[in-house]
Amino acid sequence: MIDLHTHTTFSDGSQTPTELVEEAAARGLSAIAVTDHDTVDGLPEALAAGERLGVEVIPGVEINLEHDRVTMDMLGYFLAGMPTDELQRELKELRAYRVERNDRMLERLGDLGLPLSRADLAAADEDGAVGRPHIGEAMVRRGYVSSISEAFELYLRRGAPAWVDRRRLALGRALKLLRASGALPVLAHPGIIRTDPAGLNHIVRDAARAGLGGIECYYPLHDAGTVARCLGLAEKYALVPTGGSDSHGTVKPEARLGVGSLGEPVPDEVLSDLRCVAADQLQRLG
Ligand code: AMP
Ligand code: FE
Ligand code: ZN
């Protein structure tokens, strides 16, 4: 079993990189990609734990972006522990924007009679990527809501009273940054992008032209039709179909490590396919 989409305490997961890799080992996974939002700072710990426990750890990252006024997430794989200064700088800026945005959301919650302070949102890593799940957790701790999903439903989801949009990269910029760092870009969970099939086709076409390498087909929120549509796009644009659970530990208990779509394990072969394409890309970069 493998899982190519996971989060740790360096962004909005509940497990440290070590705990995540320990769980992967306990469940018998041979490989996991660690893909925290806007940070690569958890990778050294994850790689060390993987080495120790015999789980291959693929260094990754997940970045939010926008194209044609639609927002989506891009995964980058095989950072090889050496992201360029440019990528590091950009990630740092994205985390700084998050802090500003969180402050504005806290202000709104305060106005709604649900006060929280910055200190309530502390991430495990002081420079970690803090976001809405941390706010949701803090709201549960204060007894404002009974669960993180209730916090999203009532206050934090797009359009809800405490929601504030955030700044994101343009598609071309994100793809260029990832590729310049030797990372292979893969479009995350296409099935939850807010667009229709024609819109998704356009997004994938434009992204493929700009260097997209894969598309996440196997994902817990993808039904059979979505998986089929994603596999069709992979074929059409010569992309590697990948998969992952988007595990966040207790922050998202419904995601189970190694489980992709339809309750089934992510197929092992997507990793070898991804590795081949990444090797080709590296060679081209010289
Ligand atoms: P942010 O980065 O602050 O915009 O928050 C995005 C994170 O919130 C992602 O990790 C999502 O998995 C999580 N998320 C988005 N919508 C929901 C929801 N309705 N319930 C729980 N988690 C959510
Ligand atoms: Fe995502
Ligand atoms: Zn994710």
PDB file of C-alpha atoms and ligand atoms in Angstrom:
ATOM      1  CA  MET A   1       0.000   0.000   0.000  1.00  0.00           C
ATOM      2  CA  ILE A   2       1.058   3.566  -0.662  1.00  0.00           C
ATOM      3  CA  ASP A   3      -0.362   7.037  -0.033  1.00  0.00           C
ATOM      4  CA  LEU A   4       0.740  10.090  -1.996  1.00  0.00           C
ATOM      5  CA  HIS A   5      -1.146  12.813  -0.113  1.00  0.00           C
ATOM      6  CA  THR A   6      -0.680  13.353   3.645  1.00  0.00           C
ATOM      7  CA  HIS A   7      -0.368  16.203   6.144  1.00  0.00           C
ATOM      8  CA  THR A   8       1.478  16.676   9.434  1.00  0.00           C
ATOM      9  CA  THR A   9       1.633  19.155  12.316  1.00  0.00           C
ATOM     10  CA  PHE A  10       3.783  21.373  10.064  1.00  0.00           C
ATOM     11  CA  SER A  11       0.503  22.329   8.393  1.00  0.00           C
ATOM     12  CA  ASP A  12      -2.961  21.203   9.462  1.00  0.00           C
ATOM     13  CA  GLY A  13      -2.458  17.520  10.280  1.00  0.00           C
ATOM     14  CA  SER A  14      -2.649  16.221  13.855  1.00  0.00           C
ATOM     15  CA  GLN A  15       0.373  13.910  13.626  1.00  0.00           C
ATOM     16  CA  THR A  16       4.025  14.876  13.734  1.00  0.00           C
ATOM     17  CA  PRO A  17       5.975  13.648  10.699  1.00  0.00           C
ATOM     18  CA  THR A  18       7.370  10.866  12.909  1.00  0.00           C
ATOM     19  CA  GLU A  19       3.916   9.799  14.129  1.00  0.00           C
ATOM     20  CA  LEU A  20       2.596   9.802  10.566  1.00  0.00           C
ATOM     21  CA  VAL A  21       5.427   7.594   9.315  1.00  0.00           C
ATOM     22  CA  GLU A  22       4.996   5.330  12.350  1.00  0.00           C
ATOM     23  CA  GLU A  23       1.336   4.868  11.472  1.00  0.00           C
ATOM     24  CA  ALA A  24       2.258   4.165   7.853  1.00  0.00           C
ATOM     25  CA  ALA A  25       4.721   1.502   9.009  1.00  0.00           C
ATOM     26  CA  ALA A  26       2.170  -0.008  11.408  1.00  0.00           C
ATOM     27  CA  ARG A  27      -0.406  -0.230   8.626  1.00  0.00           C
ATOM     28  CA  GLY A  28       2.118  -1.837   6.303  1.00  0.00           C
ATOM     29  CA  LEU A  29       2.472   0.984   3.785  1.00  0.00           C
ATOM     30  CA  SER A  30       5.639   0.837   1.703  1.00  0.00           C
ATOM     31  CA  ALA A  31       5.663   4.516   0.711  1.00  0.00           C
ATOM     32  CA  ILE A  32       4.017   7.804   1.605  1.00  0.00           C
ATOM     33  CA  ALA A  33       4.386  11.298   0.200  1.00  0.00           C
ATOM     34  CA  VAL A  34       4.329  14.045   2.821  1.00  0.00           C
ATOM     35  CA  THR A  35       2.550  17.028   1.251  1.00  0.00           C
ATOM     36  CA  ASP A  36       2.010  19.777   3.807  1.00  0.00           C
ATOM     37  CA  HIS A  37       0.367  23.035   2.742  1.00  0.00           C
ATOM     38  CA  ASP A  38       2.860  25.821   1.949  1.00  0.00           C
ATOM     39  CA  THR A  39       5.809  24.313   3.801  1.00  0.00           C
ATOM     40  CA  VAL A  40       8.594  21.778   3.338  1.00  0.00           C
ATOM     41  CA  ASP A  41       9.890  22.141   6.882  1.00  0.00           C
ATOM     42  CA  GLY A  42       8.466  18.802   8.058  1.00  0.00           C
ATOM     43  CA  LEU A  43      10.305  16.833   5.389  1.00  0.00           C
ATOM     44  CA  PRO A  44      13.671  16.268   7.113  1.00  0.00           C
ATOM     45  CA  GLU A  45      11.936  14.676  10.123  1.00  0.00           C
ATOM     46  CA  ALA A  46       9.684  12.586   7.857  1.00  0.00           C
ATOM     47  CA  LEU A  47      12.635  11.398   5.751  1.00  0.00           C
ATOM     48  CA  ALA A  48      14.600  10.437   8.867  1.00  0.00           C
ATOM     49  CA  ALA A  49      11.627   8.514  10.295  1.00  0.00           C
ATOM     50  CA  GLY A  50      11.103   6.793   6.947  1.00  0.00           C
ATOM     51  CA  GLU A  51      14.725   5.710   6.841  1.00  0.00           C
ATOM     52  CA  ARG A  52      14.494   4.345  10.377  1.00  0.00           C
ATOM     53  CA  LEU A  53      11.188   2.510   9.882  1.00  0.00           C
ATOM     54  CA  GLY A  54      11.661   1.265   6.326  1.00  0.00           C
ATOM     55  CA  VAL A  55       8.937   3.398   4.746  1.00  0.00           C
ATOM     56  CA  GLU A  56       9.865   5.284   1.593  1.00  0.00           C
ATOM     57  CA  VAL A  57       9.048   8.959   2.143  1.00  0.00           C
ATOM     58  CA  ILE A  58       8.529  11.042  -0.983  1.00  0.00           C
ATOM     59  CA  PRO A  59       9.212  14.690  -0.188  1.00  0.00           C
ATOM     60  CA  GLY A  60       6.316  16.833  -1.338  1.00  0.00           C
ATOM     61  CA  VAL A  61       4.288  19.974  -0.826  1.00  0.00           C
ATOM     62  CA  GLU A  62       0.751  21.216  -1.583  1.00  0.00           C
ATOM     63  CA  ILE A  63       0.142  24.738  -2.885  1.00  0.00           C
ATOM     64  CA  ASN A  64      -3.166  26.506  -3.455  1.00  0.00           C
ATOM     65  CA  LEU A  65      -3.542  28.386  -6.737  1.00  0.00           C
ATOM     66  CA  GLU A  66      -5.975  30.012  -9.089  1.00  0.00           C
ATOM     67  CA  HIS A  67      -6.701  29.762 -12.792  1.00  0.00           C
ATOM     68  CA  ASP A  68      -9.598  31.425 -14.647  1.00  0.00           C
ATOM     69  CA  ARG A  69     -10.951  32.546 -11.256  1.00  0.00           C
ATOM     70  CA  VAL A  70     -11.192  28.928 -10.070  1.00  0.00           C
ATOM     71  CA  THR A  71      -9.085  27.811  -7.098  1.00  0.00           C
ATOM     72  CA  MET A  72      -7.380  24.457  -6.819  1.00  0.00           C
ATOM     73  CA  ASP A  73      -4.480  22.675  -5.121  1.00  0.00           C
ATOM     74  CA  MET A  74      -1.252  21.517  -6.726  1.00  0.00           C
ATOM     75  CA  LEU A  75       0.937  18.812  -5.264  1.00  0.00           C
ATOM     76  CA  GLY A  76       4.684  18.762  -5.972  1.00  0.00           C
ATOM     77  CA  TYR A  77       6.658  15.524  -5.612  1.00  0.00           C
ATOM     78  CA  PHE A  78      10.315  14.559  -5.281  1.00  0.00           C
ATOM     79  CA  LEU A  79      11.579  17.830  -3.923  1.00  0.00           C
ATOM     80  CA  ALA A  80      14.698  15.850  -3.043  1.00  0.00           C
ATOM     81  CA  GLY A  81      15.055  17.874   0.141  1.00  0.00           C
ATOM     82  CA  MET A  82      16.552  20.753  -1.793  1.00  0.00           C
ATOM     83  CA  PRO A  83      13.881  23.217  -2.815  1.00  0.00           C
ATOM     84  CA  THR A  84      15.293  26.325  -4.456  1.00  0.00           C
ATOM     85  CA  ASP A  85      15.584  29.554  -2.503  1.00  0.00           C
ATOM     86  CA  GLU A  86      12.856  30.927  -4.725  1.00  0.00           C
ATOM     87  CA  LEU A  87      10.385  28.226  -3.729  1.00  0.00           C
ATOM     88  CA  GLN A  88      11.357  28.596  -0.057  1.00  0.00           C
ATOM     89  CA  ARG A  89      10.862  32.354  -0.276  1.00  0.00           C
ATOM     90  CA  GLU A  90       7.496  31.980  -1.974  1.00  0.00           C
ATOM     91  CA  LEU A  91       6.309  29.411   0.595  1.00  0.00           C
ATOM     92  CA  LYS A  92       7.372  31.730   3.400  1.00  0.00           C
ATOM     93  CA  GLU A  93       5.344  34.524   1.863  1.00  0.00           C
ATOM     94  CA  LEU A  94       2.304  32.275   1.494  1.00  0.00           C
ATOM     95  CA  ARG A  95       2.585  31.414   5.196  1.00  0.00           C
ATOM     96  CA  ALA A  96       2.842  35.109   6.064  1.00  0.00           C
ATOM     97  CA  TYR A  97      -0.371  35.778   4.113  1.00  0.00           C
ATOM     98  CA  ARG A  98      -2.011  32.991   6.092  1.00  0.00           C
ATOM     99  CA  VAL A  99      -1.171  34.784   9.356  1.00  0.00           C
ATOM    100  CA  GLU A 100      -2.828  37.984   8.103  1.00  0.00           C
ATOM    101  CA  ARG A 101      -5.840  36.087   6.877  1.00  0.00           C
ATOM    102  CA  ASN A 102      -6.176  34.187  10.159  1.00  0.00           C
ATOM    103  CA  ASP A 103      -6.121  37.503  12.043  1.00  0.00           C
ATOM    104  CA  ARG A 104      -8.972  38.769   9.900  1.00  0.00           C
ATOM    105  CA  MET A 105     -10.970  35.587  10.479  1.00  0.00           C
ATOM    106  CA  LEU A 106     -10.367  35.873  14.246  1.00  0.00           C
ATOM    107  CA  GLU A 107     -11.617  39.448  14.061  1.00  0.00           C
ATOM    108  CA  ARG A 108     -14.810  38.282  12.381  1.00  0.00           C
ATOM    109  CA  LEU A 109     -15.301  35.544  14.938  1.00  0.00           C
ATOM    110  CA  GLY A 110     -14.802  38.145  17.676  1.00  0.00           C
ATOM    111  CA  ASP A 111     -17.512  40.281  16.077  1.00  0.00           C
ATOM    112  CA  LEU A 112     -19.757  37.219  16.124  1.00  0.00           C
ATOM    113  CA  GLY A 113     -19.189  36.878  19.878  1.00  0.00           C
ATOM    114  CA  LEU A 114     -16.725  33.986  19.561  1.00  0.00           C
ATOM    115  CA  PRO A 115     -13.409  35.472  20.660  1.00  0.00           C
ATOM    116  CA  LEU A 116     -10.151  33.635  19.991  1.00  0.00           C
ATOM    117  CA  SER A 117      -6.582  34.880  20.038  1.00  0.00           C
ATOM    118  CA  ARG A 118      -3.564  34.141  17.869  1.00  0.00           C
ATOM    119  CA  ALA A 119      -2.147  32.100  20.735  1.00  0.00           C
ATOM    120  CA  ASP A 120      -5.122  29.715  20.465  1.00  0.00           C
ATOM    121  CA  LEU A 121      -3.973  28.716  16.976  1.00  0.00           C
ATOM    122  CA  ALA A 122      -0.399  27.738  17.774  1.00  0.00           C
ATOM    123  CA  ALA A 123       0.951  25.198  15.286  1.00  0.00           C
ATOM    124  CA  ALA A 124       3.434  22.610  16.477  1.00  0.00           C
ATOM    125  CA  ASP A 125       6.087  24.305  14.385  1.00  0.00           C
ATOM    126  CA  GLU A 126       6.184  28.036  15.083  1.00  0.00           C
ATOM    127  CA  ASP A 127       6.731  28.745  11.393  1.00  0.00           C
ATOM    128  CA  GLY A 128       4.164  26.143  10.303  1.00  0.00           C
ATOM    129  CA  ALA A 129       1.273  26.744   7.910  1.00  0.00           C
ATOM    130  CA  VAL A 130      -1.707  27.625  10.121  1.00  0.00           C
ATOM    131  CA  GLY A 131      -5.186  27.710   8.622  1.00  0.00           C
ATOM    132  CA  ARG A 132      -8.878  27.122   9.090  1.00  0.00           C
ATOM    133  CA  PRO A 133      -8.577  23.633  10.611  1.00  0.00           C
ATOM    134  CA  HIS A 134      -6.547  25.174  13.462  1.00  0.00           C
ATOM    135  CA  ILE A 135      -9.273  27.763  13.964  1.00  0.00           C
ATOM    136  CA  GLY A 136     -11.863  24.976  13.946  1.00  0.00           C
ATOM    137  CA  GLU A 137      -9.892  23.021  16.548  1.00  0.00           C
ATOM    138  CA  ALA A 138      -9.588  26.089  18.768  1.00  0.00           C
ATOM    139  CA  MET A 139     -13.344  26.638  18.469  1.00  0.00           C
ATOM    140  CA  VAL A 140     -13.965  23.054  19.598  1.00  0.00           C
ATOM    141  CA  ARG A 141     -11.592  23.530  22.566  1.00  0.00           C
ATOM    142  CA  ARG A 142     -13.493  26.671  23.592  1.00  0.00           C
ATOM    143  CA  GLY A 143     -16.806  24.851  23.289  1.00  0.00           C
ATOM    144  CA  TYR A 144     -18.086  27.164  20.525  1.00  0.00           C
ATOM    145  CA  VAL A 145     -18.829  24.169  18.278  1.00  0.00           C
ATOM    146  CA  SER A 146     -18.864  20.410  18.800  1.00  0.00           C
ATOM    147  CA  SER A 147     -16.621  19.450  15.866  1.00  0.00           C
ATOM    148  CA  ILE A 148     -14.260  20.884  13.284  1.00  0.00           C
ATOM    149  CA  SER A 149     -16.745  20.101  10.531  1.00  0.00           C
ATOM    150  CA  GLU A 150     -19.432  22.034  12.413  1.00  0.00           C
ATOM    151  CA  ALA A 151     -17.003  24.967  12.651  1.00  0.00           C
ATOM    152  CA  PHE A 152     -16.560  24.832   8.870  1.00  0.00           C
ATOM    153  CA  GLU A 153     -20.262  24.456   8.188  1.00  0.00           C
ATOM    154  CA  LEU A 154     -21.346  27.347  10.417  1.00  0.00           C
ATOM    155  CA  TYR A 155     -18.414  29.759  10.214  1.00  0.00           C
ATOM    156  CA  LEU A 156     -15.372  28.834   8.127  1.00  0.00           C
ATOM    157  CA  ARG A 157     -16.445  27.396   4.793  1.00  0.00           C
ATOM    158  CA  ARG A 158     -16.307  29.599   1.711  1.00  0.00           C
ATOM    159  CA  GLY A 159     -19.048  32.197   2.011  1.00  0.00           C
ATOM    160  CA  ALA A 160     -19.685  31.553   5.749  1.00  0.00           C
ATOM    161  CA  PRO A 161     -19.671  34.511   8.184  1.00  0.00           C
ATOM    162  CA  ALA A 162     -16.059  34.186   9.403  1.00  0.00           C
ATOM    163  CA  TRP A 163     -14.546  33.139   6.081  1.00  0.00           C
ATOM    164  CA  VAL A 164     -11.899  35.337   4.505  1.00  0.00           C
ATOM    165  CA  ASP A 165     -10.417  34.448   1.132  1.00  0.00           C
ATOM    166  CA  ARG A 166      -6.667  34.126   0.825  1.00  0.00           C
ATOM    167  CA  ARG A 167      -4.071  35.146  -1.698  1.00  0.00           C
ATOM    168  CA  ARG A 168      -2.911  32.405  -3.980  1.00  0.00           C
ATOM    169  CA  LEU A 169      -0.464  31.874  -6.804  1.00  0.00           C
ATOM    170  CA  ALA A 170      -1.377  31.843 -10.479  1.00  0.00           C
ATOM    171  CA  LEU A 171      -1.289  28.433 -12.144  1.00  0.00           C
ATOM    172  CA  GLY A 172       1.707  29.210 -14.369  1.00  0.00           C
ATOM    173  CA  ARG A 173       3.706  30.653 -11.482  1.00  0.00           C
ATOM    174  CA  ALA A 174       3.048  27.633  -9.244  1.00  0.00           C
ATOM    175  CA  LEU A 175       3.988  25.142 -11.942  1.00  0.00           C
ATOM    176  CA  LYS A 176       7.153  27.043 -12.815  1.00  0.00           C
ATOM    177  CA  LEU A 177       8.235  27.281  -9.180  1.00  0.00           C
ATOM    178  CA  LEU A 178       7.707  23.568  -8.574  1.00  0.00           C
ATOM    179  CA  ARG A 179       9.484  22.505 -11.726  1.00  0.00           C
ATOM    180  CA  ALA A 180      12.415  24.822 -11.038  1.00  0.00           C
ATOM    181  CA  SER A 181      12.817  22.950  -7.734  1.00  0.00           C
ATOM    182  CA  GLY A 182      12.879  19.625  -9.525  1.00  0.00           C
ATOM    183  CA  ALA A 183       9.400  18.797  -8.263  1.00  0.00           C
ATOM    184  CA  LEU A 184       6.831  17.028 -10.392  1.00  0.00           C
ATOM    185  CA  PRO A 185       3.498  18.911 -10.254  1.00  0.00           C
ATOM    186  CA  VAL A 186       0.300  16.889  -9.840  1.00  0.00           C
ATOM    187  CA  LEU A 187      -3.217  18.371  -9.772  1.00  0.00           C
ATOM    188  CA  ALA A 188      -4.785  17.519  -6.389  1.00  0.00           C
ATOM    189  CA  HIS A 189      -8.342  16.155  -5.982  1.00  0.00           C
ATOM    190  CA  PRO A 190      -9.799  17.456  -9.284  1.00  0.00           C
ATOM    191  CA  GLY A 191     -13.205  16.185  -8.185  1.00  0.00           C
ATOM    192  CA  ILE A 192     -13.566  18.911  -5.557  1.00  0.00           C
ATOM    193  CA  ILE A 193     -12.575  21.799  -7.839  1.00  0.00           C
ATOM    194  CA  ARG A 194     -15.602  24.060  -8.221  1.00  0.00           C
ATOM    195  CA  THR A 195     -16.098  23.789 -11.971  1.00  0.00           C
ATOM    196  CA  ASP A 196     -17.934  21.604 -14.490  1.00  0.00           C
ATOM    197  CA  PRO A 197     -16.423  18.862 -16.684  1.00  0.00           C
ATOM    198  CA  ALA A 198     -15.690  21.322 -19.514  1.00  0.00           C
ATOM    199  CA  GLY A 199     -14.036  23.719 -17.053  1.00  0.00           C
ATOM    200  CA  LEU A 200     -11.941  20.908 -15.622  1.00  0.00           C
ATOM    201  CA  ASN A 201     -10.876  19.902 -19.097  1.00  0.00           C
ATOM    202  CA  HIS A 202      -9.683  23.460 -19.754  1.00  0.00           C
ATOM    203  CA  ILE A 203      -7.814  23.615 -16.471  1.00  0.00           C
ATOM    204  CA  VAL A 204      -6.045  20.314 -17.108  1.00  0.00           C
ATOM    205  CA  ARG A 205      -5.261  21.266 -20.711  1.00  0.00           C
ATOM    206  CA  ASP A 206      -3.724  24.600 -19.668  1.00  0.00           C
ATOM    207  CA  ALA A 207      -1.846  22.982 -16.786  1.00  0.00           C
ATOM    208  CA  ALA A 208      -0.526  20.190 -19.007  1.00  0.00           C
ATOM    209  CA  ARG A 209       0.852  22.815 -21.394  1.00  0.00           C
ATOM    210  CA  ALA A 210       2.553  24.520 -18.458  1.00  0.00           C
ATOM    211  CA  GLY A 211       4.263  21.383 -17.156  1.00  0.00           C
ATOM    212  CA  LEU A 212       1.730  19.365 -15.155  1.00  0.00           C
ATOM    213  CA  GLY A 213       2.963  15.794 -14.693  1.00  0.00           C
ATOM    214  CA  GLY A 214       0.068  13.991 -13.046  1.00  0.00           C
ATOM    215  CA  ILE A 215      -3.508  14.096 -11.846  1.00  0.00           C
ATOM    216  CA  GLU A 216      -4.830  12.739  -8.540  1.00  0.00           C
ATOM    217  CA  CYS A 217      -7.495  10.256  -9.638  1.00  0.00           C
ATOM    218  CA  TYR A 218      -7.826   8.047  -6.547  1.00  0.00           C
ATOM    219  CA  TYR A 219      -9.120  10.213  -3.723  1.00  0.00           C
ATOM    220  CA  PRO A 220     -11.692   9.503  -0.979  1.00  0.00           C
ATOM    221  CA  LEU A 221     -14.146  12.161  -2.187  1.00  0.00           C
ATOM    222  CA  HIS A 222     -14.067  10.888  -5.788  1.00  0.00           C
ATOM    223  CA  ASP A 223     -16.969   8.662  -6.823  1.00  0.00           C
ATOM    224  CA  ALA A 224     -16.656   6.128  -9.647  1.00  0.00           C
ATOM    225  CA  GLY A 225     -17.679   8.679 -12.292  1.00  0.00           C
ATOM    226  CA  THR A 226     -15.089  11.194 -11.083  1.00  0.00           C
ATOM    227  CA  VAL A 227     -12.335   8.579 -11.062  1.00  0.00           C
ATOM    228  CA  ALA A 228     -13.257   7.622 -14.625  1.00  0.00           C
ATOM    229  CA  ARG A 229     -13.296  11.264 -15.747  1.00  0.00           C
ATOM    230  CA  CYS A 230      -9.868  11.880 -14.145  1.00  0.00           C
ATOM    231  CA  LEU A 231      -8.406   8.736 -15.722  1.00  0.00           C
ATOM    232  CA  GLY A 232      -9.760   9.958 -19.071  1.00  0.00           C
ATOM    233  CA  LEU A 233      -8.008  13.315 -18.609  1.00  0.00           C
ATOM    234  CA  ALA A 234      -4.787  11.529 -17.621  1.00  0.00           C
ATOM    235  CA  GLU A 235      -4.904   9.554 -20.836  1.00  0.00           C
ATOM    236  CA  LYS A 236      -5.843  12.545 -22.993  1.00  0.00           C
ATOM    237  CA  TYR A 237      -3.057  14.782 -21.694  1.00  0.00           C
ATOM    238  CA  ALA A 238      -0.430  12.088 -20.995  1.00  0.00           C
ATOM    239  CA  LEU A 239      -0.459  12.565 -17.227  1.00  0.00           C
ATOM    240  CA  VAL A 240       0.322   9.997 -14.539  1.00  0.00           C
ATOM    241  CA  PRO A 241      -2.800   9.056 -12.560  1.00  0.00           C
ATOM    242  CA  THR A 242      -1.928   9.261  -8.844  1.00  0.00           C
ATOM    243  CA  GLY A 243      -3.790   8.874  -5.580  1.00  0.00           C
ATOM    244  CA  GLY A 244      -3.804   9.616  -1.887  1.00  0.00           C
ATOM    245  CA  SER A 245      -6.020   9.880   1.160  1.00  0.00           C
ATOM    246  CA  ASP A 246      -5.307  13.510   2.152  1.00  0.00           C
ATOM    247  CA  SER A 247      -4.765  12.137   5.662  1.00  0.00           C
ATOM    248  CA  HIS A 248      -4.836  14.836   8.361  1.00  0.00           C
ATOM    249  CA  GLY A 249      -4.934  12.490  11.387  1.00  0.00           C
ATOM    250  CA  THR A 250      -7.719  13.335  13.836  1.00  0.00           C
ATOM    251  CA  VAL A 251      -8.367  16.641  12.034  1.00  0.00           C
ATOM    252  CA  LYS A 252     -10.017  14.632   9.231  1.00  0.00           C
ATOM    253  CA  PRO A 253     -10.811  11.243  10.756  1.00  0.00           C
ATOM    254  CA  GLU A 254     -12.663  10.033   7.655  1.00  0.00           C
ATOM    255  CA  ALA A 255      -9.435   9.969   5.599  1.00  0.00           C
ATOM    256  CA  ARG A 256      -7.617   6.677   6.182  1.00  0.00           C
ATOM    257  CA  LEU A 257      -3.951   6.292   5.341  1.00  0.00           C
ATOM    258  CA  GLY A 258      -3.495   4.385   2.081  1.00  0.00           C
ATOM    259  CA  VAL A 259      -7.169   4.525   1.092  1.00  0.00           C
ATOM    260  CA  GLY A 260      -7.980   6.326  -2.167  1.00  0.00           C
ATOM    261  CA  SER A 261     -11.345   6.282  -3.907  1.00  0.00           C
ATOM    262  CA  LEU A 262     -14.279   3.954  -3.180  1.00  0.00           C
ATOM    263  CA  GLY A 263     -12.649   2.641   0.005  1.00  0.00           C
ATOM    264  CA  GLU A 264      -9.935   0.934  -2.008  1.00  0.00           C
ATOM    265  CA  PRO A 265      -6.165   1.158  -1.628  1.00  0.00           C
ATOM    266  CA  VAL A 266      -4.241   3.528  -3.890  1.00  0.00           C
ATOM    267  CA  PRO A 267      -2.718   1.287  -6.608  1.00  0.00           C
ATOM    268  CA  ASP A 268       1.004   0.698  -6.027  1.00  0.00           C
ATOM    269  CA  GLU A 269       1.935   1.185  -9.681  1.00  0.00           C
ATOM    270  CA  VAL A 270       1.119   4.901  -9.669  1.00  0.00           C
ATOM    271  CA  LEU A 271       4.314   5.470  -7.711  1.00  0.00           C
ATOM    272  CA  SER A 272       6.585   3.689 -10.179  1.00  0.00           C
ATOM    273  CA  ASP A 273       4.910   5.562 -13.060  1.00  0.00           C
ATOM    274  CA  LEU A 274       5.373   8.837 -11.235  1.00  0.00           C
ATOM    275  CA  ARG A 275       9.009   8.036 -10.559  1.00  0.00           C
ATOM    276  CA  CYS A 276       9.676   7.394 -14.256  1.00  0.00           C
ATOM    277  CA  VAL A 277       8.147  10.699 -15.310  1.00  0.00           C
ATOM    278  CA  ALA A 278      10.006  12.560 -12.553  1.00  0.00           C
ATOM    279  CA  ALA A 279      13.312  11.008 -13.648  1.00  0.00           C
ATOM    280  CA  ASP A 280      12.652  12.112 -17.236  1.00  0.00           C
ATOM    281  CA  GLN A 281      11.886  15.611 -16.056  1.00  0.00           C
ATOM    282  CA  LEU A 282      15.063  15.823 -13.958  1.00  0.00           C
ATOM    283  CA  GLN A 283      17.108  14.666 -16.922  1.00  0.00           C
ATOM    284  CA  ARG A 284      15.595  17.383 -19.083  1.00  0.00           C
ATOM    285  CA  LEU A 285      16.401  19.970 -16.433  1.00  0.00           C
ATOM    286  CA  GLY A 286      19.988  18.765 -16.684  1.00  0.00           C
TER     287      GLY A 286
HETATM  288  P1  AMP B   1      -7.097  26.740   4.584  1.00  0.00           P
HETATM  289  O1  AMP B   1      -5.753  26.272   4.134  1.00  0.00           O
HETATM  290  O2  AMP B   1      -7.019  27.572   5.817  1.00  0.00           O
HETATM  291  O3  AMP B   1      -7.897  27.408   3.493  1.00  0.00           O
HETATM  292  O4  AMP B   1      -7.918  25.426   4.981  1.00  0.00           O
HETATM  293  C1  AMP B   1      -7.972  24.357   4.079  1.00  0.00           C
HETATM  294  C2  AMP B   1      -8.044  23.066   4.862  1.00  0.00           C
HETATM  295  O5  AMP B   1      -9.350  22.958   5.432  1.00  0.00           O
HETATM  296  C3  AMP B   1      -7.823  21.817   4.018  1.00  0.00           C
HETATM  297  O6  AMP B   1      -6.866  20.981   4.669  1.00  0.00           O
HETATM  298  C4  AMP B   1      -9.158  21.127   3.991  1.00  0.00           C
HETATM  299  O7  AMP B   1      -9.020  19.731   4.065  1.00  0.00           O
HETATM  300  C5  AMP B   1      -9.862  21.644   5.217  1.00  0.00           C
HETATM  301  N1  AMP B   1     -11.304  21.768   4.980  1.00  0.00           N
HETATM  302  C6  AMP B   1     -11.892  22.428   3.965  1.00  0.00           C
HETATM  303  N2  AMP B   1     -13.248  22.346   4.073  1.00  0.00           N
HETATM  304  C7  AMP B   1     -13.510  21.616   5.184  1.00  0.00           C
HETATM  305  C8  AMP B   1     -14.700  21.165   5.849  1.00  0.00           C
HETATM  306  N3  AMP B   1     -15.925  21.491   5.377  1.00  0.00           N
HETATM  307  N4  AMP B   1     -14.580  20.429   6.978  1.00  0.00           N
HETATM  308  C9  AMP B   1     -13.354  20.116   7.459  1.00  0.00           C
HETATM  309  N5  AMP B   1     -12.190  20.492   6.883  1.00  0.00           N
HETATM  310  C10 AMP B   1     -12.265  21.238   5.770  1.00  0.00           C
HETATM  311 FE    FE B   2      -5.915  19.968  -0.887  1.00  0.00          FE
HETATM  312 ZN    ZN B   3      -4.070  18.024   1.112  1.00  0.00          ZN
END
